[in-house]
mmCIF file of N, CA, C and O in Angstrom:
data_model
loop_
_atom_site.group_PDB
_atom_site.id
_atom_site.type_symbol
_atom_site.label_atom_id
_atom_site.label_comp_id
_atom_site.label_asym_id
_atom_site.label_seq_id
_atom_site.Cartn_x
_atom_site.Cartn_y
_atom_site.Cartn_z
ATOM 1 N N UNK A 229 -32.081 -21.132 -20.722
ATOM 2 C CA UNK A 229 -31.296 -19.592 -19.986
ATOM 3 C C UNK A 229 -30.836 -20.103 -18.554
ATOM 4 O O UNK A 229 -31.511 -20.430 -17.897
ATOM 5 N N UNK A 230 -29.516 -20.337 -18.372
ATOM 6 C CA UNK A 230 -29.001 -21.001 -16.848
ATOM 7 C C UNK A 230 -28.622 -19.123 -16.357
ATOM 8 O O UNK A 230 -27.740 -18.103 -16.996
ATOM 9 N N UNK A 231 -28.733 -19.388 -15.227
ATOM 10 C CA UNK A 231 -28.125 -18.132 -14.429
ATOM 11 C C UNK A 231 -27.006 -18.560 -13.606
ATOM 12 O O UNK A 231 -27.034 -19.337 -13.111
ATOM 13 N N UNK A 232 -26.130 -17.793 -13.663
ATOM 14 C CA UNK A 232 -24.927 -17.748 -13.001
ATOM 15 C C UNK A 232 -24.568 -17.298 -12.028
ATOM 16 O O UNK A 232 -24.752 -15.826 -11.942
ATOM 17 N N UNK A 233 -23.993 -17.521 -10.678
ATOM 18 C CA UNK A 233 -24.143 -17.031 -9.399
ATOM 19 C C UNK A 233 -23.242 -17.510 -8.876
ATOM 20 O O UNK A 233 -22.222 -18.313 -9.549
ATOM 21 N N UNK A 234 -22.689 -16.232 -8.108
ATOM 22 C CA UNK A 234 -21.439 -16.391 -7.844
ATOM 23 C C UNK A 234 -21.160 -16.975 -6.253
ATOM 24 O O UNK A 234 -22.414 -17.056 -5.833
ATOM 25 N N UNK A 235 -20.239 -16.958 -5.414
ATOM 26 C CA UNK A 235 -19.844 -17.874 -4.556
ATOM 27 C C UNK A 235 -20.883 -16.967 -3.298
ATOM 28 O O UNK A 235 -21.440 -17.633 -2.266
ATOM 29 N N UNK A 236 -21.231 -15.201 -3.461
ATOM 30 C CA UNK A 236 -21.746 -15.069 -2.491
ATOM 31 C C UNK A 236 -22.907 -14.719 -2.733
ATOM 32 O O UNK A 236 -23.836 -13.817 -1.648
ATOM 33 N N UNK A 237 -23.404 -15.251 -3.718
ATOM 34 C CA UNK A 237 -24.640 -14.996 -4.155
ATOM 35 C C UNK A 237 -25.987 -15.470 -2.949
ATOM 36 O O UNK A 237 -25.646 -16.811 -3.162
ATOM 37 N N UNK A 238 -26.889 -14.915 -3.330
ATOM 38 C CA UNK A 238 -28.093 -15.822 -2.229
ATOM 39 C C UNK A 238 -28.854 -17.475 -3.327
ATOM 40 O O UNK A 238 -28.617 -16.809 -4.706
ATOM 41 N N UNK A 239 -28.768 -17.738 -2.760
ATOM 42 C CA UNK A 239 -29.637 -19.241 -3.627
ATOM 43 C C UNK A 239 -31.242 -19.264 -3.334
ATOM 44 O O UNK A 239 -31.772 -19.884 -4.179
ATOM 45 N N UNK A 240 -31.763 -18.114 -2.422
ATOM 46 C CA UNK A 240 -32.868 -18.337 -2.248
ATOM 47 C C UNK A 240 -33.605 -17.109 -2.848
ATOM 48 O O UNK A 240 -32.892 -16.167 -2.748
ATOM 49 N N UNK A 241 -35.005 -17.025 -3.495
ATOM 50 C CA UNK A 241 -35.624 -15.260 -3.744
ATOM 51 C C UNK A 241 -35.663 -14.704 -3.275
ATOM 52 O O UNK A 241 -35.757 -14.999 -1.893
ATOM 53 N N UNK A 242 -34.743 -13.809 -3.514
ATOM 54 C CA UNK A 242 -35.103 -12.727 -2.715
ATOM 55 C C UNK A 242 -36.838 -11.575 -2.297
ATOM 56 O O UNK A 242 -36.652 -11.152 -1.988
ATOM 57 N N UNK A 243 -37.479 -12.372 -3.104
ATOM 58 C CA UNK A 243 -38.790 -11.695 -2.839
ATOM 59 C C UNK A 243 -39.702 -12.562 -2.051
ATOM 60 O O UNK A 243 -40.149 -12.130 -0.931
ATOM 61 N N UNK A 244 -39.830 -13.774 -2.541
ATOM 62 C CA UNK A 244 -40.560 -14.866 -1.507
ATOM 63 C C UNK A 244 -39.715 -15.601 -0.345
ATOM 64 O O UNK A 244 -40.438 -16.055 0.689
ATOM 65 N N UNK A 245 -38.431 -15.624 -0.731
ATOM 66 C CA UNK A 245 -37.659 -16.000 0.086
ATOM 67 C C UNK A 245 -37.595 -17.931 0.404
ATOM 68 O O UNK A 245 -37.504 -18.382 1.766
ATOM 69 N N UNK A 246 -38.747 -18.598 -0.519
ATOM 70 C CA UNK A 246 -38.889 -19.704 -0.183
ATOM 71 C C UNK A 246 -38.609 -21.046 -1.597
ATOM 72 O O UNK A 246 -38.089 -21.921 -1.342
ATOM 73 N N UNK A 247 -38.506 -20.211 -2.988
ATOM 74 C CA UNK A 247 -38.121 -20.826 -3.844
ATOM 75 C C UNK A 247 -36.478 -20.586 -4.232
ATOM 76 O O UNK A 247 -36.336 -19.730 -3.890
ATOM 77 N N UNK A 248 -35.916 -21.607 -5.315
ATOM 78 C CA UNK A 248 -34.140 -21.410 -5.843
ATOM 79 C C UNK A 248 -34.520 -19.901 -6.540
ATOM 80 O O UNK A 248 -35.311 -20.023 -7.478
ATOM 81 N N UNK A 249 -33.229 -19.654 -6.704
ATOM 82 C CA UNK A 249 -33.045 -18.328 -7.823
ATOM 83 C C UNK A 249 -33.137 -19.278 -8.842
ATOM 84 O O UNK A 249 -32.541 -20.285 -8.909
ATOM 85 N N UNK A 250 -33.892 -18.514 -9.938
ATOM 86 C CA UNK A 250 -33.654 -19.284 -11.545
ATOM 87 C C UNK A 250 -33.805 -17.964 -12.443
ATOM 88 O O UNK A 250 -34.230 -18.281 -13.005
ATOM 89 N N UNK A 251 -33.967 -16.699 -11.559
ATOM 90 C CA UNK A 251 -33.884 -15.455 -12.828
ATOM 91 C C UNK A 251 -33.287 -14.208 -11.990
ATOM 92 O O UNK A 251 -32.971 -14.206 -10.528
ATOM 93 N N UNK A 252 -33.154 -13.691 -12.961
ATOM 94 C CA UNK A 252 -32.101 -12.677 -12.563
ATOM 95 C C UNK A 252 -32.390 -11.425 -13.378
ATOM 96 O O UNK A 252 -32.822 -11.068 -14.597
ATOM 97 N N UNK A 253 -33.001 -10.141 -12.406
ATOM 98 C CA UNK A 253 -33.841 -9.044 -12.977
ATOM 99 C C UNK A 253 -32.465 -7.782 -12.654
ATOM 100 O O UNK A 253 -32.503 -7.422 -11.277
ATOM 101 N N UNK A 254 -32.529 -7.255 -13.855
ATOM 102 C CA UNK A 254 -31.374 -6.213 -13.921
ATOM 103 C C UNK A 254 -32.163 -4.725 -13.215
ATOM 104 O O UNK A 254 -33.180 -4.476 -14.160
ATOM 105 N N UNK A 255 -32.010 -4.028 -12.099
ATOM 106 C CA UNK A 255 -31.625 -2.578 -12.135
ATOM 107 C C UNK A 255 -31.326 -2.171 -11.871
ATOM 108 O O UNK A 255 -29.681 -1.846 -12.074
ATOM 109 N N UNK A 256 -31.854 -0.540 -11.815
ATOM 110 C CA UNK A 256 -30.593 0.902 -11.810
ATOM 111 C C UNK A 256 -29.880 0.435 -10.397
ATOM 112 O O UNK A 256 -28.455 1.033 -10.355
ATOM 113 N N UNK A 257 -29.985 -0.457 -9.454
ATOM 114 C CA UNK A 257 -29.350 -0.815 -8.101
ATOM 115 C C UNK A 257 -28.557 -1.824 -8.029
ATOM 116 O O UNK A 257 -27.515 -2.188 -7.255
ATOM 117 N N UNK A 258 -28.374 -2.496 -9.429
ATOM 118 C CA UNK A 258 -27.970 -4.033 -8.894
ATOM 119 C C UNK A 258 -29.051 -5.049 -9.886
ATOM 120 O O UNK A 258 -28.953 -4.249 -11.021
ATOM 121 N N UNK A 259 -29.010 -5.967 -9.051
ATOM 122 C CA UNK A 259 -29.609 -7.253 -9.750
ATOM 123 C C UNK A 259 -30.460 -7.672 -9.088
ATOM 124 O O UNK A 259 -30.180 -7.845 -7.404
ATOM 125 N N UNK A 260 -31.406 -8.176 -8.920
ATOM 126 C CA UNK A 260 -32.258 -9.064 -7.948
ATOM 127 C C UNK A 260 -32.698 -10.676 -8.564
ATOM 128 O O UNK A 260 -32.600 -10.540 -9.686
ATOM 129 N N UNK A 261 -32.315 -12.018 -7.740
ATOM 130 C CA UNK A 261 -32.023 -13.002 -7.676
ATOM 131 C C UNK A 261 -33.185 -13.223 -7.327
ATOM 132 O O UNK A 261 -33.888 -13.427 -6.152
ATOM 133 N N UNK A 262 -34.447 -13.971 -8.387
ATOM 134 C CA UNK A 262 -35.564 -13.731 -8.103
ATOM 135 C C UNK A 262 -36.207 -15.334 -8.593
ATOM 136 O O UNK A 262 -35.205 -16.053 -9.680
ATOM 137 N N UNK A 263 -36.878 -16.073 -7.863
ATOM 138 C CA UNK A 263 -37.573 -17.108 -8.556
ATOM 139 C C UNK A 263 -38.270 -16.608 -10.060
ATOM 140 O O UNK A 263 -38.878 -16.076 -10.091
ATOM 141 N N UNK A 264 -38.559 -18.032 -10.723
ATOM 142 C CA UNK A 264 -39.278 -17.252 -11.978
ATOM 143 C C UNK A 264 -40.640 -17.244 -11.624
ATOM 144 O O UNK A 264 -41.111 -15.533 -12.141
ATOM 145 N N UNK A 265 -41.578 -17.252 -10.692
ATOM 146 C CA UNK A 265 -42.701 -16.965 -10.249
ATOM 147 C C UNK A 265 -42.683 -15.357 -10.065
ATOM 148 O O UNK A 265 -43.196 -14.773 -10.445
ATOM 149 N N UNK A 266 -41.905 -14.922 -8.710
ATOM 150 C CA UNK A 266 -41.984 -13.967 -8.574
ATOM 151 C C UNK A 266 -41.227 -12.716 -9.230
ATOM 152 O O UNK A 266 -41.480 -11.863 -9.836
ATOM 153 N N UNK A 267 -40.346 -13.330 -10.773
ATOM 154 C CA UNK A 267 -39.660 -12.381 -11.825
ATOM 155 C C UNK A 267 -40.940 -12.100 -12.752
ATOM 156 O O UNK A 267 -41.079 -11.195 -13.118
ATOM 157 N N UNK A 268 -41.654 -13.239 -13.385
ATOM 158 C CA UNK A 268 -42.591 -12.974 -14.043
ATOM 159 C C UNK A 268 -43.775 -11.964 -13.412
ATOM 160 O O UNK A 268 -44.606 -11.431 -14.292
ATOM 161 N N UNK A 269 -44.030 -12.154 -12.359
ATOM 162 C CA UNK A 269 -45.260 -11.279 -11.367
ATOM 163 C C UNK A 269 -44.760 -9.747 -10.637
ATOM 164 O O UNK A 269 -45.457 -8.988 -10.764
ATOM 165 N N UNK A 270 -43.145 -9.530 -11.235
ATOM 166 C CA UNK A 270 -42.763 -7.897 -10.944
ATOM 167 C C UNK A 270 -42.677 -8.010 -9.516
ATOM 168 O O UNK A 270 -42.975 -6.704 -8.634
ATOM 169 N N UNK A 271 -42.930 -9.027 -8.778
ATOM 170 C CA UNK A 271 -42.493 -9.001 -7.158
ATOM 171 C C UNK A 271 -41.146 -7.945 -6.673
ATOM 172 O O UNK A 271 -40.200 -8.513 -7.190
ATOM 173 N N UNK A 272 -41.353 -7.166 -5.632
ATOM 174 C CA UNK A 272 -40.252 -6.505 -5.663
ATOM 175 C C UNK A 272 -39.378 -7.426 -4.676
ATOM 176 O O UNK A 272 -39.644 -8.098 -3.807
ATOM 177 N N UNK A 273 -38.131 -7.185 -4.183
ATOM 178 C CA UNK A 273 -37.545 -7.580 -3.291
ATOM 179 C C UNK A 273 -37.851 -7.454 -2.199
ATOM 180 O O UNK A 273 -38.496 -6.081 -1.632
ATOM 181 N N UNK A 274 -37.989 -7.798 -0.951
ATOM 182 C CA UNK A 274 -38.584 -7.872 0.149
ATOM 183 C C UNK A 274 -37.803 -7.243 1.141
ATOM 184 O O UNK A 274 -37.764 -6.596 1.693
ATOM 185 N N UNK A 275 -36.036 -7.123 0.744
ATOM 186 C CA UNK A 275 -35.436 -6.375 2.082
ATOM 187 C C UNK A 275 -33.824 -6.336 0.859
ATOM 188 O O UNK A 275 -33.591 -6.857 0.075
ATOM 189 N N UNK A 276 -33.149 -5.069 1.416
ATOM 190 C CA UNK A 276 -31.941 -5.070 0.979
ATOM 191 C C UNK A 276 -31.188 -5.151 1.922
ATOM 192 O O UNK A 276 -30.842 -4.271 3.018
ATOM 193 N N UNK A 277 -30.050 -5.985 1.841
ATOM 194 C CA UNK A 277 -29.214 -6.219 3.116
ATOM 195 C C UNK A 277 -28.167 -5.208 3.154
ATOM 196 O O UNK A 277 -27.351 -5.111 1.863
ATOM 197 N N UNK A 278 -27.753 -4.608 3.798
ATOM 198 C CA UNK A 278 -26.524 -4.010 4.128
ATOM 199 C C UNK A 278 -26.206 -2.965 3.352
ATOM 200 O O UNK A 278 -25.222 -2.453 2.416
ATOM 201 N N UNK A 279 -27.439 -1.809 3.180
ATOM 202 C CA UNK A 279 -27.153 -0.388 2.666
ATOM 203 C C UNK A 279 -25.960 0.293 3.257
ATOM 204 O O UNK A 279 -25.647 -0.398 4.192
ATOM 205 N N UNK A 280 -25.848 1.299 3.357
ATOM 206 C CA UNK A 280 -24.828 1.960 4.285
ATOM 207 C C UNK A 280 -24.348 1.418 5.285
ATOM 208 O O UNK A 280 -23.389 1.397 5.988
ATOM 209 N N UNK A 281 -25.546 1.827 5.998
ATOM 210 C CA UNK A 281 -25.933 1.197 7.791
ATOM 211 C C UNK A 281 -26.694 0.026 8.183
ATOM 212 O O UNK A 281 -26.842 0.394 9.083
ATOM 213 N N UNK A 282 -26.376 -0.925 7.478
ATOM 214 C CA UNK A 282 -27.010 -1.920 7.998
ATOM 215 C C UNK A 282 -28.732 -2.236 7.576
ATOM 216 O O UNK A 282 -28.344 -2.479 6.366
ATOM 217 N N UNK A 283 -29.247 -2.795 7.864
ATOM 218 C CA UNK A 283 -30.302 -3.768 6.585
ATOM 219 C C UNK A 283 -31.639 -2.852 6.760
ATOM 220 O O UNK A 283 -32.184 -1.749 7.699
ATOM 221 N N UNK A 284 -31.926 -2.671 5.653
ATOM 222 C CA UNK A 284 -33.005 -1.809 5.467
ATOM 223 C C UNK A 284 -34.185 -1.960 5.836
ATOM 224 O O UNK A 284 -34.437 -3.003 6.320
ATOM 225 N N UNK A 285 -35.053 -1.007 6.345
ATOM 226 C CA UNK A 285 -36.430 -1.144 6.926
ATOM 227 C C UNK A 285 -36.468 -1.694 8.217
ATOM 228 O O UNK A 285 -37.311 -2.237 8.961
ATOM 229 N N UNK A 286 -35.384 -1.767 8.701
ATOM 230 C CA UNK A 286 -35.208 -2.563 10.436
ATOM 231 C C UNK A 286 -35.445 -1.090 11.138
ATOM 232 O O UNK A 286 -34.613 -0.018 11.167
ATOM 233 N N UNK A 287 -36.168 -1.163 12.023
ATOM 234 C CA UNK A 287 -36.947 -0.358 12.813
ATOM 235 C C UNK A 287 -35.940 -0.048 14.131
ATOM 236 O O UNK A 287 -35.713 -1.269 14.779
ATOM 237 N N UNK A 288 -35.549 0.994 15.141
ATOM 238 C CA UNK A 288 -35.426 0.871 16.209
ATOM 239 C C UNK A 288 -36.637 0.196 17.298
ATOM 240 O O UNK A 288 -37.419 0.300 17.151
ATOM 241 N N UNK A 289 -35.285 -0.642 18.811
ATOM 242 C CA UNK A 289 -36.567 -1.249 19.293
ATOM 243 C C UNK A 289 -37.331 0.133 19.690
ATOM 244 O O UNK A 289 -36.942 1.208 20.465
ATOM 245 N N UNK A 290 -39.183 -0.298 19.924
ATOM 246 C CA UNK A 290 -39.433 0.795 21.065
ATOM 247 C C UNK A 290 -39.241 0.849 22.266
ATOM 248 O O UNK A 290 -39.230 2.316 23.138
ATOM 249 N N UNK A 291 -38.753 -0.012 22.853
ATOM 250 C CA UNK A 291 -38.677 0.029 24.497
ATOM 251 C C UNK A 291 -37.090 0.831 24.457
ATOM 252 O O UNK A 291 -36.097 0.075 24.203
ATOM 253 N N UNK A 292 -36.849 1.697 24.754
ATOM 254 C CA UNK A 292 -35.553 2.370 24.911
ATOM 255 C C UNK A 292 -34.978 2.817 26.436
ATOM 256 O O UNK A 292 -34.216 3.388 26.730
ATOM 257 N N UNK A 293 -35.722 1.721 27.229
ATOM 258 C CA UNK A 293 -35.638 2.031 28.513
ATOM 259 C C UNK A 293 -33.803 1.583 28.962
ATOM 260 O O UNK A 293 -33.613 1.704 29.699
ATOM 261 N N UNK A 294 -34.137 0.626 28.330
ATOM 262 C CA UNK A 294 -32.557 -0.012 28.428
ATOM 263 C C UNK A 294 -31.362 0.497 28.723
ATOM 264 O O UNK A 294 -30.727 1.279 27.788
ATOM 265 N N UNK A 295 -30.578 0.613 29.841
ATOM 266 C CA UNK A 295 -29.217 1.340 29.387
ATOM 267 C C UNK A 295 -28.125 0.614 28.844
ATOM 268 O O UNK A 295 -28.041 -0.794 28.793
ATOM 269 N N UNK A 296 -27.888 1.343 27.963
ATOM 270 C CA UNK A 296 -26.782 1.081 27.018
ATOM 271 C C UNK A 296 -25.306 -0.121 28.077
ATOM 272 O O UNK A 296 -24.753 0.765 28.816
ATOM 273 N N UNK A 297 -25.121 -0.935 27.367
ATOM 274 C CA UNK A 297 -23.710 -1.699 28.152
ATOM 275 C C UNK A 297 -22.352 -0.617 28.127
ATOM 276 O O UNK A 297 -22.466 -0.566 26.745
ATOM 277 N N UNK A 298 -21.858 -0.227 29.085
ATOM 278 C CA UNK A 298 -20.677 0.499 29.066
ATOM 279 C C UNK A 298 -19.411 -0.635 29.645
ATOM 280 O O UNK A 298 -19.480 -1.414 30.417
ATOM 281 N N UNK A 299 -18.255 -0.132 29.274
ATOM 282 C CA UNK A 299 -16.843 -0.873 30.145
ATOM 283 C C UNK A 299 -16.755 -0.803 31.248
ATOM 284 O O UNK A 299 -17.802 -0.111 32.041
ATOM 285 N N UNK A 300 -16.060 -1.226 32.556
ATOM 286 C CA UNK A 300 -16.320 -1.189 33.402
ATOM 287 C C UNK A 300 -15.681 -0.063 34.106
ATOM 288 O O UNK A 300 -15.374 0.163 35.279
ATOM 289 N N UNK A 301 -14.781 0.639 33.467
ATOM 290 C CA UNK A 301 -14.760 2.222 33.769
ATOM 291 C C UNK A 301 -12.590 1.890 33.997
ATOM 292 O O UNK A 301 -12.433 2.914 35.041
ATOM 293 N N UNK A 302 -12.012 0.855 34.057
ATOM 294 C CA UNK A 302 -11.039 0.290 34.057
ATOM 295 C C UNK A 302 -9.673 2.135 33.347
ATOM 296 O O UNK A 302 -10.072 2.348 32.174
#
């Protein structure tokens, strides 16, 4: 069975990030592109890129003391 990938699909397993994609798992939220070992092992994706506002599970930096960059006020 051959996996057909579009131009924008990732080529590396979304669970281990090491092996090439050889399997597709269809879920309620779309599809997971996985290597054979991760697909057979039921491994979850490690990250979901670009849900509504950025990268899933990305935490805010602990150091909030930095002043945000603003325009020069012209």
